[in-house]
Amino acid sequence: MSREGTANIVWHPTTVTKEDRQKRAGHKSCVIWFTGLSGAGKSTLANAVEHELHQRRLASYVLDGDNIRHGLNRGLGFSAEDRKENIRRIGEVAKLFVDAGVITLTAFISPYLEDRALARSLVAEGEFIEVYVKCSLEECERRDVKGLYEKARKGEIGQFTGISSPYEEPIAPELVIESGTLSVEQSVATVIDYLHQRGII
């Protein structure tokens, strides 16, 4: 949409506020942004954390990279430009979920520092928790859950993060989860403990 087309669009404030929704839910809302290489365990960890939150009757939702590309981001490729747009859209959706009072977990490679910084800037201070699911390229390739690394090595997949496209490691993430050495249970406990420390739950 052109700038001219958006000139007459005005943000309409809601009667029920984010704080109202959080009060009803009994906890604060935030974005827990899991980033890391393909195969590092982002989706596994995000879903395990959400399961724990659900068991505690807390409002939560997982936005998963592959799932989102089946709908909202269908049609986007893996060029730098499309990756940027992919993360921009997810950041905006996550912002809406936070406003709805939901603890929002995102599992995306999100390889670029600039794009993750943009996602962080969309929500209030303290509402963005970057979790670097750190795992060596060798271990990710050894797992190769989806067979993607093998295809990338054969040249069947272009612009594959870690092989033919860069991954920019987080500089100061709120949490670093060493998924190559920690169990899923230990990793979940680390995230839950952090949420307690921050007063989110």
PDB file of C-alpha atoms in Angstrom:
ATOM      1  CA  MET A   1       0.000   0.000   0.000  1.00  0.00           C
ATOM      2  CA  SER A   2       1.332   3.427  -0.919  1.00  0.00           C
ATOM      3  CA  ARG A   3       2.035   6.136   1.631  1.00  0.00           C
ATOM      4  CA  GLU A   4      -0.880   8.047   0.158  1.00  0.00           C
ATOM      5  CA  GLY A   5      -3.142   5.029   0.775  1.00  0.00           C
ATOM      6  CA  THR A   6      -2.204   4.858   4.459  1.00  0.00           C
ATOM      7  CA  ALA A   7      -2.388   8.593   5.149  1.00  0.00           C
ATOM      8  CA  ASN A   8      -6.006   8.435   6.316  1.00  0.00           C
ATOM      9  CA  ILE A   9      -5.662   5.313   8.459  1.00  0.00           C
ATOM     10  CA  VAL A  10      -5.764   6.103  12.173  1.00  0.00           C
ATOM     11  CA  TRP A  11      -5.033   3.666  15.016  1.00  0.00           C
ATOM     12  CA  HIS A  12      -8.263   3.071  16.927  1.00  0.00           C
ATOM     13  CA  PRO A  13      -7.704   2.684  20.685  1.00  0.00           C
ATOM     14  CA  THR A  14      -9.548  -0.195  22.337  1.00  0.00           C
ATOM     15  CA  THR A  15     -11.803   0.119  25.357  1.00  0.00           C
ATOM     16  CA  VAL A  16     -10.234  -2.949  27.001  1.00  0.00           C
ATOM     17  CA  THR A  17      -6.497  -2.423  27.497  1.00  0.00           C
ATOM     18  CA  LYS A  18      -3.565  -4.818  27.491  1.00  0.00           C
ATOM     19  CA  GLU A  19      -3.301  -4.314  31.244  1.00  0.00           C
ATOM     20  CA  ASP A  20      -6.974  -5.276  31.622  1.00  0.00           C
ATOM     21  CA  ARG A  21      -6.377  -8.483  29.695  1.00  0.00           C
ATOM     22  CA  GLN A  22      -3.254  -9.310  31.674  1.00  0.00           C
ATOM     23  CA  LYS A  23      -5.123  -8.768  34.933  1.00  0.00           C
ATOM     24  CA  ARG A  24      -7.855 -11.148  33.840  1.00  0.00           C
ATOM     25  CA  ALA A  25      -5.282 -13.746  32.742  1.00  0.00           C
ATOM     26  CA  GLY A  26      -3.434 -13.426  36.043  1.00  0.00           C
ATOM     27  CA  HIS A  27      -0.022 -12.890  34.465  1.00  0.00           C
ATOM     28  CA  LYS A  28       1.867 -10.504  32.211  1.00  0.00           C
ATOM     29  CA  SER A  29       2.255 -11.084  28.479  1.00  0.00           C
ATOM     30  CA  CYS A  30       5.442 -11.110  26.442  1.00  0.00           C
ATOM     31  CA  VAL A  31       7.196 -12.503  23.386  1.00  0.00           C
ATOM     32  CA  ILE A  32       9.617 -15.374  23.956  1.00  0.00           C
ATOM     33  CA  TRP A  33      11.603 -15.309  20.724  1.00  0.00           C
ATOM     34  CA  PHE A  34      13.491 -18.586  20.104  1.00  0.00           C
ATOM     35  CA  THR A  35      16.222 -18.159  17.503  1.00  0.00           C
ATOM     36  CA  GLY A  36      18.926 -20.510  16.266  1.00  0.00           C
ATOM     37  CA  LEU A  37      19.988 -22.747  13.414  1.00  0.00           C
ATOM     38  CA  SER A  38      17.681 -25.236  11.742  1.00  0.00           C
ATOM     39  CA  GLY A  39      17.713 -28.368  13.881  1.00  0.00           C
ATOM     40  CA  ALA A  40      18.827 -26.564  17.037  1.00  0.00           C
ATOM     41  CA  GLY A  41      15.577 -27.473  18.790  1.00  0.00           C
ATOM     42  CA  LYS A  42      13.641 -24.183  18.694  1.00  0.00           C
ATOM     43  CA  SER A  43      10.222 -25.663  17.912  1.00  0.00           C
ATOM     44  CA  THR A  44      10.714 -28.565  20.307  1.00  0.00           C
ATOM     45  CA  LEU A  45      11.606 -26.189  23.136  1.00  0.00           C
ATOM     46  CA  ALA A  46       8.891 -23.628  22.326  1.00  0.00           C
ATOM     47  CA  ASN A  47       6.230 -26.325  22.366  1.00  0.00           C
ATOM     48  CA  ALA A  48       7.584 -27.885  25.557  1.00  0.00           C
ATOM     49  CA  VAL A  49       7.562 -24.500  27.304  1.00  0.00           C
ATOM     50  CA  GLU A  50       4.023 -23.846  26.103  1.00  0.00           C
ATOM     51  CA  HIS A  51       2.931 -27.245  27.405  1.00  0.00           C
ATOM     52  CA  GLU A  52       4.276 -26.305  30.836  1.00  0.00           C
ATOM     53  CA  LEU A  53       2.524 -22.926  30.701  1.00  0.00           C
ATOM     54  CA  HIS A  54      -0.713 -24.601  29.641  1.00  0.00           C
ATOM     55  CA  GLN A  55      -0.445 -27.059  32.521  1.00  0.00           C
ATOM     56  CA  ARG A  56      -0.295 -24.020  34.790  1.00  0.00           C
ATOM     57  CA  ARG A  57      -3.437 -22.628  33.124  1.00  0.00           C
ATOM     58  CA  LEU A  58      -1.588 -19.642  31.663  1.00  0.00           C
ATOM     59  CA  ALA A  59      -2.570 -18.054  28.339  1.00  0.00           C
ATOM     60  CA  SER A  60       0.048 -18.919  25.728  1.00  0.00           C
ATOM     61  CA  TYR A  61       0.462 -19.595  22.008  1.00  0.00           C
ATOM     62  CA  VAL A  62       3.268 -20.823  19.735  1.00  0.00           C
ATOM     63  CA  LEU A  63       3.975 -19.164  16.393  1.00  0.00           C
ATOM     64  CA  ASP A  64       6.106 -21.699  14.511  1.00  0.00           C
ATOM     65  CA  GLY A  65       8.153 -20.851  11.441  1.00  0.00           C
ATOM     66  CA  ASP A  66       7.032 -23.752   9.250  1.00  0.00           C
ATOM     67  CA  ASN A  67       3.387 -23.467  10.305  1.00  0.00           C
ATOM     68  CA  ILE A  68       3.246 -19.737   9.602  1.00  0.00           C
ATOM     69  CA  ARG A  69       4.623 -20.319   6.091  1.00  0.00           C
ATOM     70  CA  HIS A  70       1.631 -22.566   5.384  1.00  0.00           C
ATOM     71  CA  GLY A  71      -0.737 -19.621   5.776  1.00  0.00           C
ATOM     72  CA  LEU A  72       0.122 -16.031   6.674  1.00  0.00           C
ATOM     73  CA  ASN A  73       3.545 -16.135   5.023  1.00  0.00           C
ATOM     74  CA  ARG A  74       2.749 -18.573   2.227  1.00  0.00           C
ATOM     75  CA  GLY A  75       4.456 -17.356  -0.922  1.00  0.00           C
ATOM     76  CA  LEU A  76       7.508 -15.908   0.812  1.00  0.00           C
ATOM     77  CA  GLY A  77      10.800 -17.495  -0.167  1.00  0.00           C
ATOM     78  CA  PHE A  78      14.149 -17.546   1.614  1.00  0.00           C
ATOM     79  CA  SER A  79      15.921 -14.598   0.038  1.00  0.00           C
ATOM     80  CA  ALA A  80      17.217 -11.961   2.449  1.00  0.00           C
ATOM     81  CA  GLU A  81      14.296  -9.719   1.458  1.00  0.00           C
ATOM     82  CA  ASP A  82      11.683 -12.433   2.002  1.00  0.00           C
ATOM     83  CA  ARG A  83      13.238 -13.501   5.298  1.00  0.00           C
ATOM     84  CA  LYS A  84      13.037  -9.879   6.446  1.00  0.00           C
ATOM     85  CA  GLU A  85       9.354  -9.656   5.493  1.00  0.00           C
ATOM     86  CA  ASN A  86       8.698 -13.026   7.146  1.00  0.00           C
ATOM     87  CA  ILE A  87      10.074 -11.791  10.460  1.00  0.00           C
ATOM     88  CA  ARG A  88       8.413  -8.376  10.138  1.00  0.00           C
ATOM     89  CA  ARG A  89       5.005 -10.027   9.814  1.00  0.00           C
ATOM     90  CA  ILE A  90       5.666 -12.372  12.711  1.00  0.00           C
ATOM     91  CA  GLY A  91       6.801  -9.467  14.866  1.00  0.00           C
ATOM     92  CA  GLU A  92       3.554  -7.650  14.148  1.00  0.00           C
ATOM     93  CA  VAL A  93       1.448 -10.751  14.898  1.00  0.00           C
ATOM     94  CA  ALA A  94       3.388 -11.357  18.121  1.00  0.00           C
ATOM     95  CA  LYS A  95       2.754  -7.748  19.123  1.00  0.00           C
ATOM     96  CA  LEU A  96      -0.997  -8.311  18.752  1.00  0.00           C
ATOM     97  CA  PHE A  97      -0.826 -11.470  20.863  1.00  0.00           C
ATOM     98  CA  VAL A  98       1.048  -9.586  23.591  1.00  0.00           C
ATOM     99  CA  ASP A  99      -1.645  -6.901  23.493  1.00  0.00           C
ATOM    100  CA  ALA A 100      -4.198  -9.706  23.902  1.00  0.00           C
ATOM    101  CA  GLY A 101      -2.490 -10.705  27.151  1.00  0.00           C
ATOM    102  CA  VAL A 102      -0.935 -13.898  25.770  1.00  0.00           C
ATOM    103  CA  ILE A 103       2.555 -15.266  26.436  1.00  0.00           C
ATOM    104  CA  THR A 104       3.673 -15.650  22.832  1.00  0.00           C
ATOM    105  CA  LEU A 105       6.401 -18.090  21.844  1.00  0.00           C
ATOM    106  CA  THR A 106       7.975 -17.799  18.399  1.00  0.00           C
ATOM    107  CA  ALA A 107      10.245 -20.413  16.833  1.00  0.00           C
ATOM    108  CA  PHE A 108      12.054 -18.945  13.830  1.00  0.00           C
ATOM    109  CA  ILE A 109      15.631 -19.176  12.615  1.00  0.00           C
ATOM    110  CA  SER A 110      15.434 -15.377  12.181  1.00  0.00           C
ATOM    111  CA  PRO A 111      19.105 -15.212  11.141  1.00  0.00           C
ATOM    112  CA  TYR A 112      19.621 -11.458  11.009  1.00  0.00           C
ATOM    113  CA  LEU A 113      20.346  -9.181  13.979  1.00  0.00           C
ATOM    114  CA  GLU A 114      18.532  -6.270  12.348  1.00  0.00           C
ATOM    115  CA  ASP A 115      15.301  -8.231  11.915  1.00  0.00           C
ATOM    116  CA  ARG A 116      15.280  -9.496  15.499  1.00  0.00           C
ATOM    117  CA  ALA A 117      15.948  -5.946  16.697  1.00  0.00           C
ATOM    118  CA  LEU A 118      12.919  -4.775  14.703  1.00  0.00           C
ATOM    119  CA  ALA A 119      10.732  -7.451  16.321  1.00  0.00           C
ATOM    120  CA  ARG A 120      11.986  -6.340  19.739  1.00  0.00           C
ATOM    121  CA  SER A 121      11.193  -2.706  18.990  1.00  0.00           C
ATOM    122  CA  LEU A 122       7.530  -3.488  18.334  1.00  0.00           C
ATOM    123  CA  VAL A 123       6.734  -4.308  21.958  1.00  0.00           C
ATOM    124  CA  ALA A 124       7.341  -2.460  25.220  1.00  0.00           C
ATOM    125  CA  GLU A 125      10.587  -2.615  27.203  1.00  0.00           C
ATOM    126  CA  GLY A 126      10.816  -5.941  29.000  1.00  0.00           C
ATOM    127  CA  GLU A 127       8.221  -7.673  26.824  1.00  0.00           C
ATOM    128  CA  PHE A 128      10.705  -9.242  24.392  1.00  0.00           C
ATOM    129  CA  ILE A 129      12.739 -12.207  25.623  1.00  0.00           C
ATOM    130  CA  GLU A 130      15.294 -13.396  23.089  1.00  0.00           C
ATOM    131  CA  VAL A 131      16.272 -17.027  23.647  1.00  0.00           C
ATOM    132  CA  TYR A 132      19.269 -18.181  21.652  1.00  0.00           C
ATOM    133  CA  VAL A 133      18.904 -21.930  21.208  1.00  0.00           C
ATOM    134  CA  LYS A 134      22.590 -22.520  20.677  1.00  0.00           C
ATOM    135  CA  CYS A 135      23.727 -25.669  18.932  1.00  0.00           C
ATOM    136  CA  SER A 136      26.807 -26.279  16.810  1.00  0.00           C
ATOM    137  CA  LEU A 137      26.384 -26.589  13.061  1.00  0.00           C
ATOM    138  CA  GLU A 138      27.931 -30.057  13.296  1.00  0.00           C
ATOM    139  CA  GLU A 139      25.321 -31.214  15.816  1.00  0.00           C
ATOM    140  CA  CYS A 140      22.469 -29.672  13.814  1.00  0.00           C
ATOM    141  CA  GLU A 141      23.711 -31.466  10.717  1.00  0.00           C
ATOM    142  CA  ARG A 142      24.057 -34.715  12.649  1.00  0.00           C
ATOM    143  CA  ARG A 143      20.438 -34.452  13.728  1.00  0.00           C
ATOM    144  CA  ASP A 144      19.195 -33.171  10.337  1.00  0.00           C
ATOM    145  CA  VAL A 145      15.639 -33.918  11.430  1.00  0.00           C
ATOM    146  CA  LYS A 146      14.084 -32.740   8.155  1.00  0.00           C
ATOM    147  CA  GLY A 147      16.911 -33.807   5.840  1.00  0.00           C
ATOM    148  CA  LEU A 148      17.482 -30.186   4.880  1.00  0.00           C
ATOM    149  CA  TYR A 149      21.222 -29.999   5.523  1.00  0.00           C
ATOM    150  CA  GLU A 150      21.845 -32.945   3.231  1.00  0.00           C
ATOM    151  CA  LYS A 151      19.872 -31.248   0.482  1.00  0.00           C
ATOM    152  CA  ALA A 152      21.671 -27.950   1.115  1.00  0.00           C
ATOM    153  CA  ARG A 153      25.073 -29.660   0.895  1.00  0.00           C
ATOM    154  CA  LYS A 154      24.028 -31.155  -2.439  1.00  0.00           C
ATOM    155  CA  GLY A 155      22.971 -27.751  -3.705  1.00  0.00           C
ATOM    156  CA  GLU A 156      19.319 -28.717  -3.849  1.00  0.00           C
ATOM    157  CA  ILE A 157      18.376 -25.922  -1.440  1.00  0.00           C
ATOM    158  CA  GLY A 158      19.805 -22.467  -2.006  1.00  0.00           C
ATOM    159  CA  GLN A 159      20.319 -19.756   0.630  1.00  0.00           C
ATOM    160  CA  PHE A 160      20.205 -22.234   3.506  1.00  0.00           C
ATOM    161  CA  THR A 161      21.179 -20.736   6.870  1.00  0.00           C
ATOM    162  CA  GLY A 162      24.507 -22.026   8.135  1.00  0.00           C
ATOM    163  CA  ILE A 163      25.524 -23.445   4.768  1.00  0.00           C
ATOM    164  CA  SER A 164      24.992 -20.919   1.987  1.00  0.00           C
ATOM    165  CA  SER A 165      23.408 -18.105   4.002  1.00  0.00           C
ATOM    166  CA  PRO A 166      24.702 -16.516   7.227  1.00  0.00           C
ATOM    167  CA  TYR A 167      23.361 -16.762  10.762  1.00  0.00           C
ATOM    168  CA  GLU A 168      24.133 -13.732  12.926  1.00  0.00           C
ATOM    169  CA  GLU A 169      24.378 -14.867  16.538  1.00  0.00           C
ATOM    170  CA  PRO A 170      22.536 -12.789  19.156  1.00  0.00           C
ATOM    171  CA  ILE A 171      24.823 -10.293  20.873  1.00  0.00           C
ATOM    172  CA  ALA A 172      23.001  -9.965  24.189  1.00  0.00           C
ATOM    173  CA  PRO A 173      20.089 -12.411  24.364  1.00  0.00           C
ATOM    174  CA  GLU A 174      18.102 -12.671  27.574  1.00  0.00           C
ATOM    175  CA  LEU A 175      18.795 -16.419  27.635  1.00  0.00           C
ATOM    176  CA  VAL A 176      21.189 -18.833  25.955  1.00  0.00           C
ATOM    177  CA  ILE A 177      20.058 -22.449  25.886  1.00  0.00           C
ATOM    178  CA  GLU A 178      22.823 -24.910  25.005  1.00  0.00           C
ATOM    179  CA  SER A 179      20.555 -27.448  23.343  1.00  0.00           C
ATOM    180  CA  GLY A 180      23.457 -29.708  22.474  1.00  0.00           C
ATOM    181  CA  THR A 181      24.129 -30.419  26.148  1.00  0.00           C
ATOM    182  CA  LEU A 182      20.920 -29.592  28.049  1.00  0.00           C
ATOM    183  CA  SER A 183      17.885 -31.856  28.059  1.00  0.00           C
ATOM    184  CA  VAL A 184      14.515 -30.473  26.983  1.00  0.00           C
ATOM    185  CA  GLU A 185      13.368 -30.661  30.597  1.00  0.00           C
ATOM    186  CA  GLN A 186      16.376 -28.656  31.806  1.00  0.00           C
ATOM    187  CA  SER A 187      15.850 -26.105  29.045  1.00  0.00           C
ATOM    188  CA  VAL A 188      12.160 -25.695  29.886  1.00  0.00           C
ATOM    189  CA  ALA A 189      13.012 -25.208  33.561  1.00  0.00           C
ATOM    190  CA  THR A 190      15.513 -22.490  32.620  1.00  0.00           C
ATOM    191  CA  VAL A 191      12.889 -20.561  30.646  1.00  0.00           C
ATOM    192  CA  ILE A 192      10.196 -20.970  33.312  1.00  0.00           C
ATOM    193  CA  ASP A 193      12.600 -19.836  36.039  1.00  0.00           C
ATOM    194  CA  TYR A 194      13.420 -16.745  33.988  1.00  0.00           C
ATOM    195  CA  LEU A 195       9.718 -15.907  33.585  1.00  0.00           C
ATOM    196  CA  HIS A 196       9.336 -16.161  37.369  1.00  0.00           C
ATOM    197  CA  GLN A 197      12.381 -13.956  37.972  1.00  0.00           C
ATOM    198  CA  ARG A 198      10.995 -11.305  35.623  1.00  0.00           C
ATOM    199  CA  GLY A 199       7.590 -11.376  37.314  1.00  0.00           C
ATOM    200  CA  ILE A 200       5.822 -12.424  34.132  1.00  0.00           C
ATOM    201  CA  ILE A 201       4.275 -15.500  35.758  1.00  0.00           C
TER     202      ILE A 201
END
